[in-house]
mmCIF file with all atom_site columns, C-alpha atoms in Angstrom:
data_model
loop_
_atom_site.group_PDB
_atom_site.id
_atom_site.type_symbol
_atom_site.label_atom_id
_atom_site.label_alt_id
_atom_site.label_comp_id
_atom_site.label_asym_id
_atom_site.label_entity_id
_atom_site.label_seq_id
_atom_site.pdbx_PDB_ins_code
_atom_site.Cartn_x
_atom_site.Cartn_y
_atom_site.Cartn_z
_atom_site.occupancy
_atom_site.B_iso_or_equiv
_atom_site.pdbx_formal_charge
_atom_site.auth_seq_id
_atom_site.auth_comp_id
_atom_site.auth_asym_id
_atom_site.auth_atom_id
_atom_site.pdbx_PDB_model_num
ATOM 1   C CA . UNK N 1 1   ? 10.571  16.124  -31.308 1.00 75.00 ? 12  UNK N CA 1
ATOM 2   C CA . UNK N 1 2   ? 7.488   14.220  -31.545 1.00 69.00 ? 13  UNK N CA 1
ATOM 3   C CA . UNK N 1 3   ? 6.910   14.916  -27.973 1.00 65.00 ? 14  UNK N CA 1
ATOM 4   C CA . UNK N 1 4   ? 7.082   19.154  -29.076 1.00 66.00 ? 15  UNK N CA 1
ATOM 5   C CA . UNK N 1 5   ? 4.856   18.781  -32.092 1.00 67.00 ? 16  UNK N CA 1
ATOM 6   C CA . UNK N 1 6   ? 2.277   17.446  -30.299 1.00 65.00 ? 17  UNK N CA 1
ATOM 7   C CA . UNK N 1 7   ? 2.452   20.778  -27.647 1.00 61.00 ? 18  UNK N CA 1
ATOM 8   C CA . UNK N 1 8   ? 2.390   23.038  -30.523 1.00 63.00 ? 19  UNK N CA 1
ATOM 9   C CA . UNK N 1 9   ? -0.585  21.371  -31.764 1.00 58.00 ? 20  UNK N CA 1
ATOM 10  C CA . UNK N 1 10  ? -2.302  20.549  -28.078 1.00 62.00 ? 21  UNK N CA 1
ATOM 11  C CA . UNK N 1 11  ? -0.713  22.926  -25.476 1.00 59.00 ? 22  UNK N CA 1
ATOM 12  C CA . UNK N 1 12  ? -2.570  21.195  -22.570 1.00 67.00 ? 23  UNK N CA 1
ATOM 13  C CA . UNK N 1 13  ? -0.804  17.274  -22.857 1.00 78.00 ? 24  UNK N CA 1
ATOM 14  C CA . UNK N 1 14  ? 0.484   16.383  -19.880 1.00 83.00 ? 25  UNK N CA 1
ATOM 15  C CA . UNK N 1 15  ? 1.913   13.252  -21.683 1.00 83.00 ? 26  UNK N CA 1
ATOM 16  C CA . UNK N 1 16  ? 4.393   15.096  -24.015 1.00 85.00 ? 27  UNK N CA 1
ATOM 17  C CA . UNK N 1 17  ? 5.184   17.385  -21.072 1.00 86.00 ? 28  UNK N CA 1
ATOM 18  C CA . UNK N 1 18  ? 6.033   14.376  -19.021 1.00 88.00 ? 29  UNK N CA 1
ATOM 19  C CA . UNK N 1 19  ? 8.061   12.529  -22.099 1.00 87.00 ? 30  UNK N CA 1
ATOM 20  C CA . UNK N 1 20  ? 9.824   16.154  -22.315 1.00 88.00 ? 31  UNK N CA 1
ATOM 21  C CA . UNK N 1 21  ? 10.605  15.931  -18.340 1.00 88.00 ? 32  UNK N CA 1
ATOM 22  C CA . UNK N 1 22  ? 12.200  12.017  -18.967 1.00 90.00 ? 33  UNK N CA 1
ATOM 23  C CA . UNK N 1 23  ? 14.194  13.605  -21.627 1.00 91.00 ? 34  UNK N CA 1
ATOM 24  C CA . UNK N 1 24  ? 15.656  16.395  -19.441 1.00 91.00 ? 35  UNK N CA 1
ATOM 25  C CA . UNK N 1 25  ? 16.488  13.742  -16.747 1.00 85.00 ? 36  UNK N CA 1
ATOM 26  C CA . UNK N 1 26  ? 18.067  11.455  -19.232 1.00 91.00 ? 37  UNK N CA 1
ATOM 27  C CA . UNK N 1 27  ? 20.272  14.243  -20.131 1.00 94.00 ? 38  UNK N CA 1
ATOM 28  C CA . UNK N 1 28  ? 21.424  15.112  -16.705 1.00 92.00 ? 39  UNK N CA 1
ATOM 29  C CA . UNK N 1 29  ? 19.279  18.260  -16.249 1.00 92.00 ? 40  UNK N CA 1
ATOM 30  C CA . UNK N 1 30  ? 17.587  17.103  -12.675 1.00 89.00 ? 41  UNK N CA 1
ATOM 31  C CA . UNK N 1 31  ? 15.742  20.310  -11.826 1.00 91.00 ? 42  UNK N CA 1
ATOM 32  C CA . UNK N 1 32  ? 14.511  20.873  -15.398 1.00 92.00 ? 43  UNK N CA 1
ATOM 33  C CA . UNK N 1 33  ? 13.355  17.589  -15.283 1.00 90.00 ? 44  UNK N CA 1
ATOM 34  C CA . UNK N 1 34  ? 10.946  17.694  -11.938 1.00 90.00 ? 45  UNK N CA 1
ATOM 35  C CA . UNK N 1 35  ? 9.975   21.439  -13.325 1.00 91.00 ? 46  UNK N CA 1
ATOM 36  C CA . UNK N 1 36  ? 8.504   19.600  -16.070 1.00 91.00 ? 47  UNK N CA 1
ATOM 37  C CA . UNK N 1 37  ? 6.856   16.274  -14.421 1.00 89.00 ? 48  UNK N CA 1
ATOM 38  C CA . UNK N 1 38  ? 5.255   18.692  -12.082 1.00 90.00 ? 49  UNK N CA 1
ATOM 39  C CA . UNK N 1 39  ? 3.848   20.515  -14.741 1.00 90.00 ? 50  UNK N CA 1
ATOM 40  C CA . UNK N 1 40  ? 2.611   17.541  -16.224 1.00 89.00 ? 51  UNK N CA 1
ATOM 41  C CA . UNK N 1 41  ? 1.200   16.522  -12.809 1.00 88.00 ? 52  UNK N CA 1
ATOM 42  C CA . UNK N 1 42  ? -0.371  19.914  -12.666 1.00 86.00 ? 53  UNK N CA 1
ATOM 43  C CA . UNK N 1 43  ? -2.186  18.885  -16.085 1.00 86.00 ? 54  UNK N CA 1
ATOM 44  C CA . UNK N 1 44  ? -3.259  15.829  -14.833 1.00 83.00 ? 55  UNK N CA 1
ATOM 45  C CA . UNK N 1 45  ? -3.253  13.544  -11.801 1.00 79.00 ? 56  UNK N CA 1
ATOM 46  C CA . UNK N 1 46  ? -3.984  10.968  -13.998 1.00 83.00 ? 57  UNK N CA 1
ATOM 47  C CA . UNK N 1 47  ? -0.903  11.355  -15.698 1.00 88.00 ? 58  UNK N CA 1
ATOM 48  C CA . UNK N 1 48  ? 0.925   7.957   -14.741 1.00 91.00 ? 59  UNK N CA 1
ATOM 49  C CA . UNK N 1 49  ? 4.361   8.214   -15.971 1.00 91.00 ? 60  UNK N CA 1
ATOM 50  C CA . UNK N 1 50  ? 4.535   11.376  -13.806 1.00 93.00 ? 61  UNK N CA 1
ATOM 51  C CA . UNK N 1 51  ? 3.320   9.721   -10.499 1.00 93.00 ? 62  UNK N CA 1
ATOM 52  C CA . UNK N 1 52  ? 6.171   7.082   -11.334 1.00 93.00 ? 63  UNK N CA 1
ATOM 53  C CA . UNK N 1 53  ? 8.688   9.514   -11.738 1.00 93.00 ? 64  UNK N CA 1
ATOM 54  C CA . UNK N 1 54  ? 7.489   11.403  -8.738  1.00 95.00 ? 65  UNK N CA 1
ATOM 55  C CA . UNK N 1 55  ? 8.055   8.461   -6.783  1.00 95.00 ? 66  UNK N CA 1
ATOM 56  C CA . UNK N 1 56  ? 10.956  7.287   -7.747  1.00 93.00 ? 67  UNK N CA 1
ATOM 57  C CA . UNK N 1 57  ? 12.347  10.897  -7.263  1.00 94.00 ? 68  UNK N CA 1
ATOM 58  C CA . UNK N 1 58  ? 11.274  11.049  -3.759  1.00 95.00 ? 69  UNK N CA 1
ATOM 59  C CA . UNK N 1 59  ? 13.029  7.494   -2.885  1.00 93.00 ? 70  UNK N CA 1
ATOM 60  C CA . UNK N 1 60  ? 15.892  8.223   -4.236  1.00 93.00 ? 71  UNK N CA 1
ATOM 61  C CA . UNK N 1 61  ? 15.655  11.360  -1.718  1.00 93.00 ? 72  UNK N CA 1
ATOM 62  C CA . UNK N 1 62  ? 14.606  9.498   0.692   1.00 94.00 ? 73  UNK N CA 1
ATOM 63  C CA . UNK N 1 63  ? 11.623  11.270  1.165   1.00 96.00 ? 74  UNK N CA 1
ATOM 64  C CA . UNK N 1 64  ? 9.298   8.730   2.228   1.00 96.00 ? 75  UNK N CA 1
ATOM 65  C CA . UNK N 1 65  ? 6.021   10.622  2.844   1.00 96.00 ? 76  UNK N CA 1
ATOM 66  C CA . UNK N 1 66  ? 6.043   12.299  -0.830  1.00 96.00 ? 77  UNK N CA 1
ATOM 67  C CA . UNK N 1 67  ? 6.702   9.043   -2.318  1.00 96.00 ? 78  UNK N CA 1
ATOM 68  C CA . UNK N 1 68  ? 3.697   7.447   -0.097  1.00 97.00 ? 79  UNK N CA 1
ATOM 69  C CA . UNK N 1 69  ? 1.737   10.468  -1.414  1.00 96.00 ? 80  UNK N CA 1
ATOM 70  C CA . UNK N 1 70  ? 2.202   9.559   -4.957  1.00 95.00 ? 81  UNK N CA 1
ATOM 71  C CA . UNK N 1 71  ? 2.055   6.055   -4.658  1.00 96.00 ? 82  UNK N CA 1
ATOM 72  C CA . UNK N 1 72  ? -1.711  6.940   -3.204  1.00 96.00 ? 83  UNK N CA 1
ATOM 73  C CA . UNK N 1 73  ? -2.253  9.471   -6.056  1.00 94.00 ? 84  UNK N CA 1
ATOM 74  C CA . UNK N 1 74  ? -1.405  7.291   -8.791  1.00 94.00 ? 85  UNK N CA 1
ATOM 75  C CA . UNK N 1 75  ? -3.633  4.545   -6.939  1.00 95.00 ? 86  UNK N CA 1
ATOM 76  C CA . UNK N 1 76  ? -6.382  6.386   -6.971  1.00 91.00 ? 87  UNK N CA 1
ATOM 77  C CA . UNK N 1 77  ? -6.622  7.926   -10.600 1.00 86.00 ? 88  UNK N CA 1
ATOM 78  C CA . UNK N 1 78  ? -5.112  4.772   -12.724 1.00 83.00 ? 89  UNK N CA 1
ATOM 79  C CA . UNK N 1 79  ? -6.650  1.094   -13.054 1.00 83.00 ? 90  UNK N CA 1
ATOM 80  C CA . UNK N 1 80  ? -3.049  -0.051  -14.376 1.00 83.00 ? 91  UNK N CA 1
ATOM 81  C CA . UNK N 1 81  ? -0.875  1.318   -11.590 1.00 92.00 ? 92  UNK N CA 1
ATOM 82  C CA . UNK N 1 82  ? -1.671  -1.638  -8.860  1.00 94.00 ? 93  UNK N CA 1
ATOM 83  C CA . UNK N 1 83  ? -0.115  -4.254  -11.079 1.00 94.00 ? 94  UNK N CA 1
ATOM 84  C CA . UNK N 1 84  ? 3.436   -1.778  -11.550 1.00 94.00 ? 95  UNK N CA 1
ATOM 85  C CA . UNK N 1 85  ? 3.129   -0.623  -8.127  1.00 96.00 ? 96  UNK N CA 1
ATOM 86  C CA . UNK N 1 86  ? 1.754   -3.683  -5.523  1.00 96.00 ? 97  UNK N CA 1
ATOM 87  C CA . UNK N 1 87  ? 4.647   -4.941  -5.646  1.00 95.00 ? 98  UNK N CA 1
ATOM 88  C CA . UNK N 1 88  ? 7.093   -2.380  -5.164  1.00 94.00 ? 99  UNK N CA 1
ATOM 89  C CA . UNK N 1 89  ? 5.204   -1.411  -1.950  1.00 95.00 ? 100 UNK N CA 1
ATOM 90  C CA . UNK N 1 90  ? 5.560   -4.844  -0.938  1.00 96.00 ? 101 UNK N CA 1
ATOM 91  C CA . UNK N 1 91  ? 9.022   -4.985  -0.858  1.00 95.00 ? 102 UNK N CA 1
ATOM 92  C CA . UNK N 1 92  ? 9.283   -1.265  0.621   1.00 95.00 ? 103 UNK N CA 1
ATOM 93  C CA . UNK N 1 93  ? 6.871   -2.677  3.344   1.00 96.00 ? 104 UNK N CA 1
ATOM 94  C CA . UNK N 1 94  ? 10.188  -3.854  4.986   1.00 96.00 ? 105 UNK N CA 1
ATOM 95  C CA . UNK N 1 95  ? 11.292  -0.928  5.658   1.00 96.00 ? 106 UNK N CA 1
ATOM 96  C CA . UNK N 1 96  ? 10.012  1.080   9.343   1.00 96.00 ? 107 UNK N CA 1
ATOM 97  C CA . UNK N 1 97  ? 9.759   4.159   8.054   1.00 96.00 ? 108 UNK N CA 1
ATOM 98  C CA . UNK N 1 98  ? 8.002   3.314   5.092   1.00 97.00 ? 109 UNK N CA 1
ATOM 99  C CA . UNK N 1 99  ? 5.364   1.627   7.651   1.00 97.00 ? 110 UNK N CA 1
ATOM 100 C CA . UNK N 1 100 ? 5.104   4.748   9.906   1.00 97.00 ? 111 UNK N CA 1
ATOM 101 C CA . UNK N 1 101 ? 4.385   6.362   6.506   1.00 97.00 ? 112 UNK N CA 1
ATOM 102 C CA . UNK N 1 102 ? 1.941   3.971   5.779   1.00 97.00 ? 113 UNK N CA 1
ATOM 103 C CA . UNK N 1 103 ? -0.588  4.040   8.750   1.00 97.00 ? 114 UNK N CA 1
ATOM 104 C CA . UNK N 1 104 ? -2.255  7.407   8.065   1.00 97.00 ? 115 UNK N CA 1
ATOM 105 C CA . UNK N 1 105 ? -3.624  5.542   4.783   1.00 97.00 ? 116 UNK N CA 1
ATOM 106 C CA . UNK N 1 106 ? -4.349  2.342   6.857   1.00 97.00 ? 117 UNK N CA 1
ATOM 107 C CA . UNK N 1 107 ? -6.607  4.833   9.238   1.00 96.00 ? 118 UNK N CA 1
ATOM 108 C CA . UNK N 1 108 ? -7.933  6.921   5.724   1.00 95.00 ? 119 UNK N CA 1
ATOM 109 C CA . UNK N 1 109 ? -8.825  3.078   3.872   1.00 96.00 ? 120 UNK N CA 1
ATOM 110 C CA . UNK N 1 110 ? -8.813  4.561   0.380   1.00 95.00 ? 121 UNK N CA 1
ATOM 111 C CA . UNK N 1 111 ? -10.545 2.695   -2.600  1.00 93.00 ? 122 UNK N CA 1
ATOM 112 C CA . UNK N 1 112 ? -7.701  0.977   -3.379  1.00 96.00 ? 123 UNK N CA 1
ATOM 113 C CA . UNK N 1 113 ? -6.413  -0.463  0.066   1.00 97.00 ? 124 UNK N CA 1
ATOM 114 C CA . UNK N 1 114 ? -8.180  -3.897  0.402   1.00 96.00 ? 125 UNK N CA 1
ATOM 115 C CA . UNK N 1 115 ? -7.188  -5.247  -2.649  1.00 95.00 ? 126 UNK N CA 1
ATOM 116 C CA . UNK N 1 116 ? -3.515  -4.003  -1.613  1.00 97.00 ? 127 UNK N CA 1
ATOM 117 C CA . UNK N 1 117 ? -3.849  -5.852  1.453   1.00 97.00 ? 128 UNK N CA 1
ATOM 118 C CA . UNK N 1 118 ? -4.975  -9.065  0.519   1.00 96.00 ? 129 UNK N CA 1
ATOM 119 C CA . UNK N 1 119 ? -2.634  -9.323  -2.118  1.00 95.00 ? 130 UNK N CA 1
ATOM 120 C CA . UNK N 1 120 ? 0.391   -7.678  0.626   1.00 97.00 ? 131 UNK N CA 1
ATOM 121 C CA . UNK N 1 121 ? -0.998  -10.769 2.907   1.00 97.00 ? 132 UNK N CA 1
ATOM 122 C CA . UNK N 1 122 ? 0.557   -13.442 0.358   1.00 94.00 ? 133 UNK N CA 1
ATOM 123 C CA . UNK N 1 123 ? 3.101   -10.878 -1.337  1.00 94.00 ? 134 UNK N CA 1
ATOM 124 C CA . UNK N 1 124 ? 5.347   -9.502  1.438   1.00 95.00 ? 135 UNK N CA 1
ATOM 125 C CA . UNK N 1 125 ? 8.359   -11.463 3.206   1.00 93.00 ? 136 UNK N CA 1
ATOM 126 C CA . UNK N 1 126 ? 7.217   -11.173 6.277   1.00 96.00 ? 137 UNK N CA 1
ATOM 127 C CA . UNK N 1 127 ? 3.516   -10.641 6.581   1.00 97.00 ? 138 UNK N CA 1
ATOM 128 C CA . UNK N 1 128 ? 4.112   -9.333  10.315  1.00 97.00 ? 139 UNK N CA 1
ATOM 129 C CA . UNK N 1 129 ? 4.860   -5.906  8.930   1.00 98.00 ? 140 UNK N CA 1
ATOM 130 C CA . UNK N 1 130 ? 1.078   -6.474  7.127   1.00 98.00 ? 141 UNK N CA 1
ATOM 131 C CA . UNK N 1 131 ? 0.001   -7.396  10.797  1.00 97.00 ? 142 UNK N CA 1
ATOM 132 C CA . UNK N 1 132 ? 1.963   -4.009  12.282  1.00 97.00 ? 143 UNK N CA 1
ATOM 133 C CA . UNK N 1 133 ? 0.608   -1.145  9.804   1.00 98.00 ? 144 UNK N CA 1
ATOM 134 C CA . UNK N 1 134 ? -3.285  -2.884  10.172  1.00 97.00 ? 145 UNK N CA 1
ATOM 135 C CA . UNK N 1 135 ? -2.633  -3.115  14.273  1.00 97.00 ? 146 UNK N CA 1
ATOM 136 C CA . UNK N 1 136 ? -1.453  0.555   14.475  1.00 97.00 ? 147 UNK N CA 1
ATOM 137 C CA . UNK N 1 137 ? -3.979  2.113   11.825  1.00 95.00 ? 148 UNK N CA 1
ATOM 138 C CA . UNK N 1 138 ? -7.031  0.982   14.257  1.00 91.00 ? 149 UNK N CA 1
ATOM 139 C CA . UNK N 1 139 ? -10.069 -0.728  13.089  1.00 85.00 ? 150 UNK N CA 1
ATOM 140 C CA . UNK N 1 140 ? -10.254 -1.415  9.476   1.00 88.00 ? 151 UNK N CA 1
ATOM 141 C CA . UNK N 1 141 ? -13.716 -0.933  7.449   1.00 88.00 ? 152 UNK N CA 1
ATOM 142 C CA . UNK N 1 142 ? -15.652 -4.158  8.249   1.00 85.00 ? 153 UNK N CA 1
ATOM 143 C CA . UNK N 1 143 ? -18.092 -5.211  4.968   1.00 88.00 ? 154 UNK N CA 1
ATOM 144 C CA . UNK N 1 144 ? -18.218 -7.826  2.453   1.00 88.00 ? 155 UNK N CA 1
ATOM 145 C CA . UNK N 1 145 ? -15.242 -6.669  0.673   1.00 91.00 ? 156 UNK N CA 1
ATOM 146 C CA . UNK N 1 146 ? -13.123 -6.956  3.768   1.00 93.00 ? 157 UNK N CA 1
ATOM 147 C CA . UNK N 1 147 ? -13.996 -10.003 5.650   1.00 91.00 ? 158 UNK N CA 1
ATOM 148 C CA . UNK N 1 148 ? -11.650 -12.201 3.976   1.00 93.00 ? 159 UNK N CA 1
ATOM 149 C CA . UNK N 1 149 ? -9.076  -10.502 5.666   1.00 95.00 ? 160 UNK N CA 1
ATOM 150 C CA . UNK N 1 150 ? -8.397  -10.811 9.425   1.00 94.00 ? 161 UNK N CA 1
ATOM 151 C CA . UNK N 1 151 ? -8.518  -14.731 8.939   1.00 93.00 ? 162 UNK N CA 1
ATOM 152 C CA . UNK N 1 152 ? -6.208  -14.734 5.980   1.00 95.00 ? 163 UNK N CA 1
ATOM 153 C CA . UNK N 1 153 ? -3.387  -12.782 7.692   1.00 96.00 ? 164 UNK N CA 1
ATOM 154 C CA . UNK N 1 154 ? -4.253  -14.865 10.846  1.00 95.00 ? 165 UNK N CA 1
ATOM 155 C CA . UNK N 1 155 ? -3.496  -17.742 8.873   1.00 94.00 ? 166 UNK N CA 1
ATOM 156 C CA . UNK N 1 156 ? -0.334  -16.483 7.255   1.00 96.00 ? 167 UNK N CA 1
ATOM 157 C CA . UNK N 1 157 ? 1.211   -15.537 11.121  1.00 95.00 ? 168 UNK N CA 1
ATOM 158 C CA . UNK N 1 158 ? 0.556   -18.953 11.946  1.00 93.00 ? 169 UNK N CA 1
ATOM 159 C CA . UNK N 1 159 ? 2.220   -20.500 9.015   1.00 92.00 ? 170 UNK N CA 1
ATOM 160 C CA . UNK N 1 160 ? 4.746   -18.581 9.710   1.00 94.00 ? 171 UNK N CA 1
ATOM 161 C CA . UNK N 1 161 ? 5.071   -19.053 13.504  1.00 92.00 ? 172 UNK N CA 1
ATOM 162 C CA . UNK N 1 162 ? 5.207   -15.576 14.357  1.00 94.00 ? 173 UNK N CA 1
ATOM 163 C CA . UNK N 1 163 ? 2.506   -15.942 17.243  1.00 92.00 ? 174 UNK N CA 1
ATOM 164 C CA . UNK N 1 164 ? 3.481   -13.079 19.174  1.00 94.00 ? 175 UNK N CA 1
ATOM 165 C CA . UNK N 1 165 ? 2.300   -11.179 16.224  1.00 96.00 ? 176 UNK N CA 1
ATOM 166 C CA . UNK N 1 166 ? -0.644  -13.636 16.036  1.00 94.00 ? 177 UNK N CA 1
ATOM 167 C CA . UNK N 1 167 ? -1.386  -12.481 19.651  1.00 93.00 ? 178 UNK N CA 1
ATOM 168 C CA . UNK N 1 168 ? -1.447  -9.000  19.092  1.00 95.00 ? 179 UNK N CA 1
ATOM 169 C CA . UNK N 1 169 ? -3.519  -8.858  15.781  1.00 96.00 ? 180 UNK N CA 1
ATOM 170 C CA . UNK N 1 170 ? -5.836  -10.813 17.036  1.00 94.00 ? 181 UNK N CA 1
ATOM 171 C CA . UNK N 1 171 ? -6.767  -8.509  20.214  1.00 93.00 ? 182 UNK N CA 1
ATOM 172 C CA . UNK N 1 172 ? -7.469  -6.068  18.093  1.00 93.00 ? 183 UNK N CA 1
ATOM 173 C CA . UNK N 1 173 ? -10.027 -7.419  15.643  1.00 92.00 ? 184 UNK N CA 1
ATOM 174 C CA . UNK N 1 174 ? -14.053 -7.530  16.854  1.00 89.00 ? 185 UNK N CA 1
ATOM 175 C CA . UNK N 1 175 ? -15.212 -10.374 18.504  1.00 86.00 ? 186 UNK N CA 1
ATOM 176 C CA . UNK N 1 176 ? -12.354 -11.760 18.937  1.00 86.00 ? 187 UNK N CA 1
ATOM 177 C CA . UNK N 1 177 ? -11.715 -14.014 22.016  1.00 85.00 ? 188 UNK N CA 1
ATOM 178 C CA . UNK N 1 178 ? -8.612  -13.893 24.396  1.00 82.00 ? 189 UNK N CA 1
ATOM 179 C CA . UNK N 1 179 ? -9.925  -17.268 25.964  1.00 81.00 ? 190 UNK N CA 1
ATOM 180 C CA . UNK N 1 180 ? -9.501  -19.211 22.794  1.00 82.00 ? 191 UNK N CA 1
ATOM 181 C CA . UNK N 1 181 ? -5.865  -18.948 23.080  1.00 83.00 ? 192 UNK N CA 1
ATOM 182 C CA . UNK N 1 182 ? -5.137  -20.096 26.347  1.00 81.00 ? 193 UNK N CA 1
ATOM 183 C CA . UNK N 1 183 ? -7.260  -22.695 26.678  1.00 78.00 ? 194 UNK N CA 1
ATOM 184 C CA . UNK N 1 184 ? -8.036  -26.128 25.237  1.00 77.00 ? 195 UNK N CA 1
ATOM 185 C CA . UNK N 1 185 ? -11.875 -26.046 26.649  1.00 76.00 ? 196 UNK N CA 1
ATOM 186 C CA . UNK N 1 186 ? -14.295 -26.199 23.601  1.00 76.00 ? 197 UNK N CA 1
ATOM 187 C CA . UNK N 1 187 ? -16.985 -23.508 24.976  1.00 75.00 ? 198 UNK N CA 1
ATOM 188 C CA . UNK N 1 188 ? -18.702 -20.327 23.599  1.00 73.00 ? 199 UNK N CA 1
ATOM 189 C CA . UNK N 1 189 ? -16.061 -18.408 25.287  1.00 72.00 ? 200 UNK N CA 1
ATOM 190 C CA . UNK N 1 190 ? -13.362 -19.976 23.770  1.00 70.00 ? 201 UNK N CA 1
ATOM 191 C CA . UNK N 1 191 ? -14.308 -21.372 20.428  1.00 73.00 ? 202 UNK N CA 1
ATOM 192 C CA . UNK N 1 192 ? -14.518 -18.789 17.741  1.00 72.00 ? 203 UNK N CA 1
ATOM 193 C CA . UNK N 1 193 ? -15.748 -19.856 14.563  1.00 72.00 ? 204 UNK N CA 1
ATOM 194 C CA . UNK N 1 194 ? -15.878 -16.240 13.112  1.00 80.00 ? 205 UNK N CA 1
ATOM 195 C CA . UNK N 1 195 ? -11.915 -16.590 13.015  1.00 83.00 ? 206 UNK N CA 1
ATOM 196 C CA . UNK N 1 196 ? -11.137 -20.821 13.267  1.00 80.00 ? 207 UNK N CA 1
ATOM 197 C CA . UNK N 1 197 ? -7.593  -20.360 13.282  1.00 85.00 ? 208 UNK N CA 1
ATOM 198 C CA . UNK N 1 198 ? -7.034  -18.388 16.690  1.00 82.00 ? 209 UNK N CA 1
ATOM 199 C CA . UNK N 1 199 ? -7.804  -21.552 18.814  1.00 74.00 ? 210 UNK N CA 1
ATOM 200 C CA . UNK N 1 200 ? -6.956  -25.225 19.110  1.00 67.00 ? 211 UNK N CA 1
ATOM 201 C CA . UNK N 1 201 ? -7.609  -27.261 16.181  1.00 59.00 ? 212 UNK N CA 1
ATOM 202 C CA . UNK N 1 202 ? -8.282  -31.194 16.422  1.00 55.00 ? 213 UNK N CA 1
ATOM 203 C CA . UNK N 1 203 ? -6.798  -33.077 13.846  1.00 49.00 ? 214 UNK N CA 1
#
């Protein structure tokens, strides 16, 4: 009711056109429902509850690449959404299809992907599937912001002792050194200090 006042009084609020859309779905009517959170949508991107929704309507569809898409929308346009939605992707990470989905915004590096990925480094199960989207995306933006992240997920593989994994992320970052990991010689062609971990360490 409260949700219909406020239309008569504002037609253009996407938030009472989403609450009506949650009410629709609570009472069974699906298609009402998404008519109504895409409305909402259409009012504003920045309308969270609707990116939610969206999501969750796409999962349950199994529609990974429109659930990616909103995920990335409501990344974008809301400053609360990473703390709601981190850690849902993190567990969704598991999933191969969800990383196929994944590597097109790997290669696009929107505002909102480093701090996903260093938090994905210590947040996922296995952080091999953190390893597999950055390997297959291709070269990552390399600045201040993102330094601290090849030798963080270097060290989490090797906590983990998933060196195969190791191996391959390693070959693909810049300057890294294939000599440091076959050999215990402590030369310039083997000792890499830009990335300590990939190399023999004396204890």
């Amino acid at each position: 009711a409260l949700a219909k006042q406020s239309l008569r009084a504002q037609a253009l609020n996407p938030t009472a056109v989403r609450i009506l859309g949650y009410v629709a779905d609570a009472r069974g009517q699906k298609d009402k429902a998404r008519e109504l959170i895409l409305l909402s949508e259409k009012m504003s991107r920045r309308e969270f509850g609707a990116q939610l929704w969206l999501i969750e309507d796409a999962a349950a569809r199994n529609d990974v690449k429109t659930a990616l898409k909103h995920y990335d929308i409501a990344l974008r346009a809301t400053s609360e959404s990473p703390v709601i939605l981190f850690p849902t992707l993190n567990d969704a990470m598991a999933l191969s299809d969800v990383r196929d989905g994944f590597v097109p915004y790997v290669r696009q590096w929107p505002a909102w992907m480093t701090s996903y990925i260093g938090q994905a480094i210590e947040g996922v199960a296995n952080p091999a599937d953190v390893a597999d989207v950055l390997i297959r995306g291709g070269k990552m933006p390399v600045d201040a912001s993102t330094r601290f992240i090849p030798p963080a997920l270097l060290a989490k593989l090797a906590s983990k002792g998933q060196y195969r994994t190791f191996r391959q992320y390693y070959a693909t970052l810049p300057g890294a050194k294939a000599a440091a990991l076959t050999t215990v010689s402590m030369n310039a062609d083997s000792v890499n200090l830009r990335y300590p971990v990939a190399g023999w360490q004396l204890t």
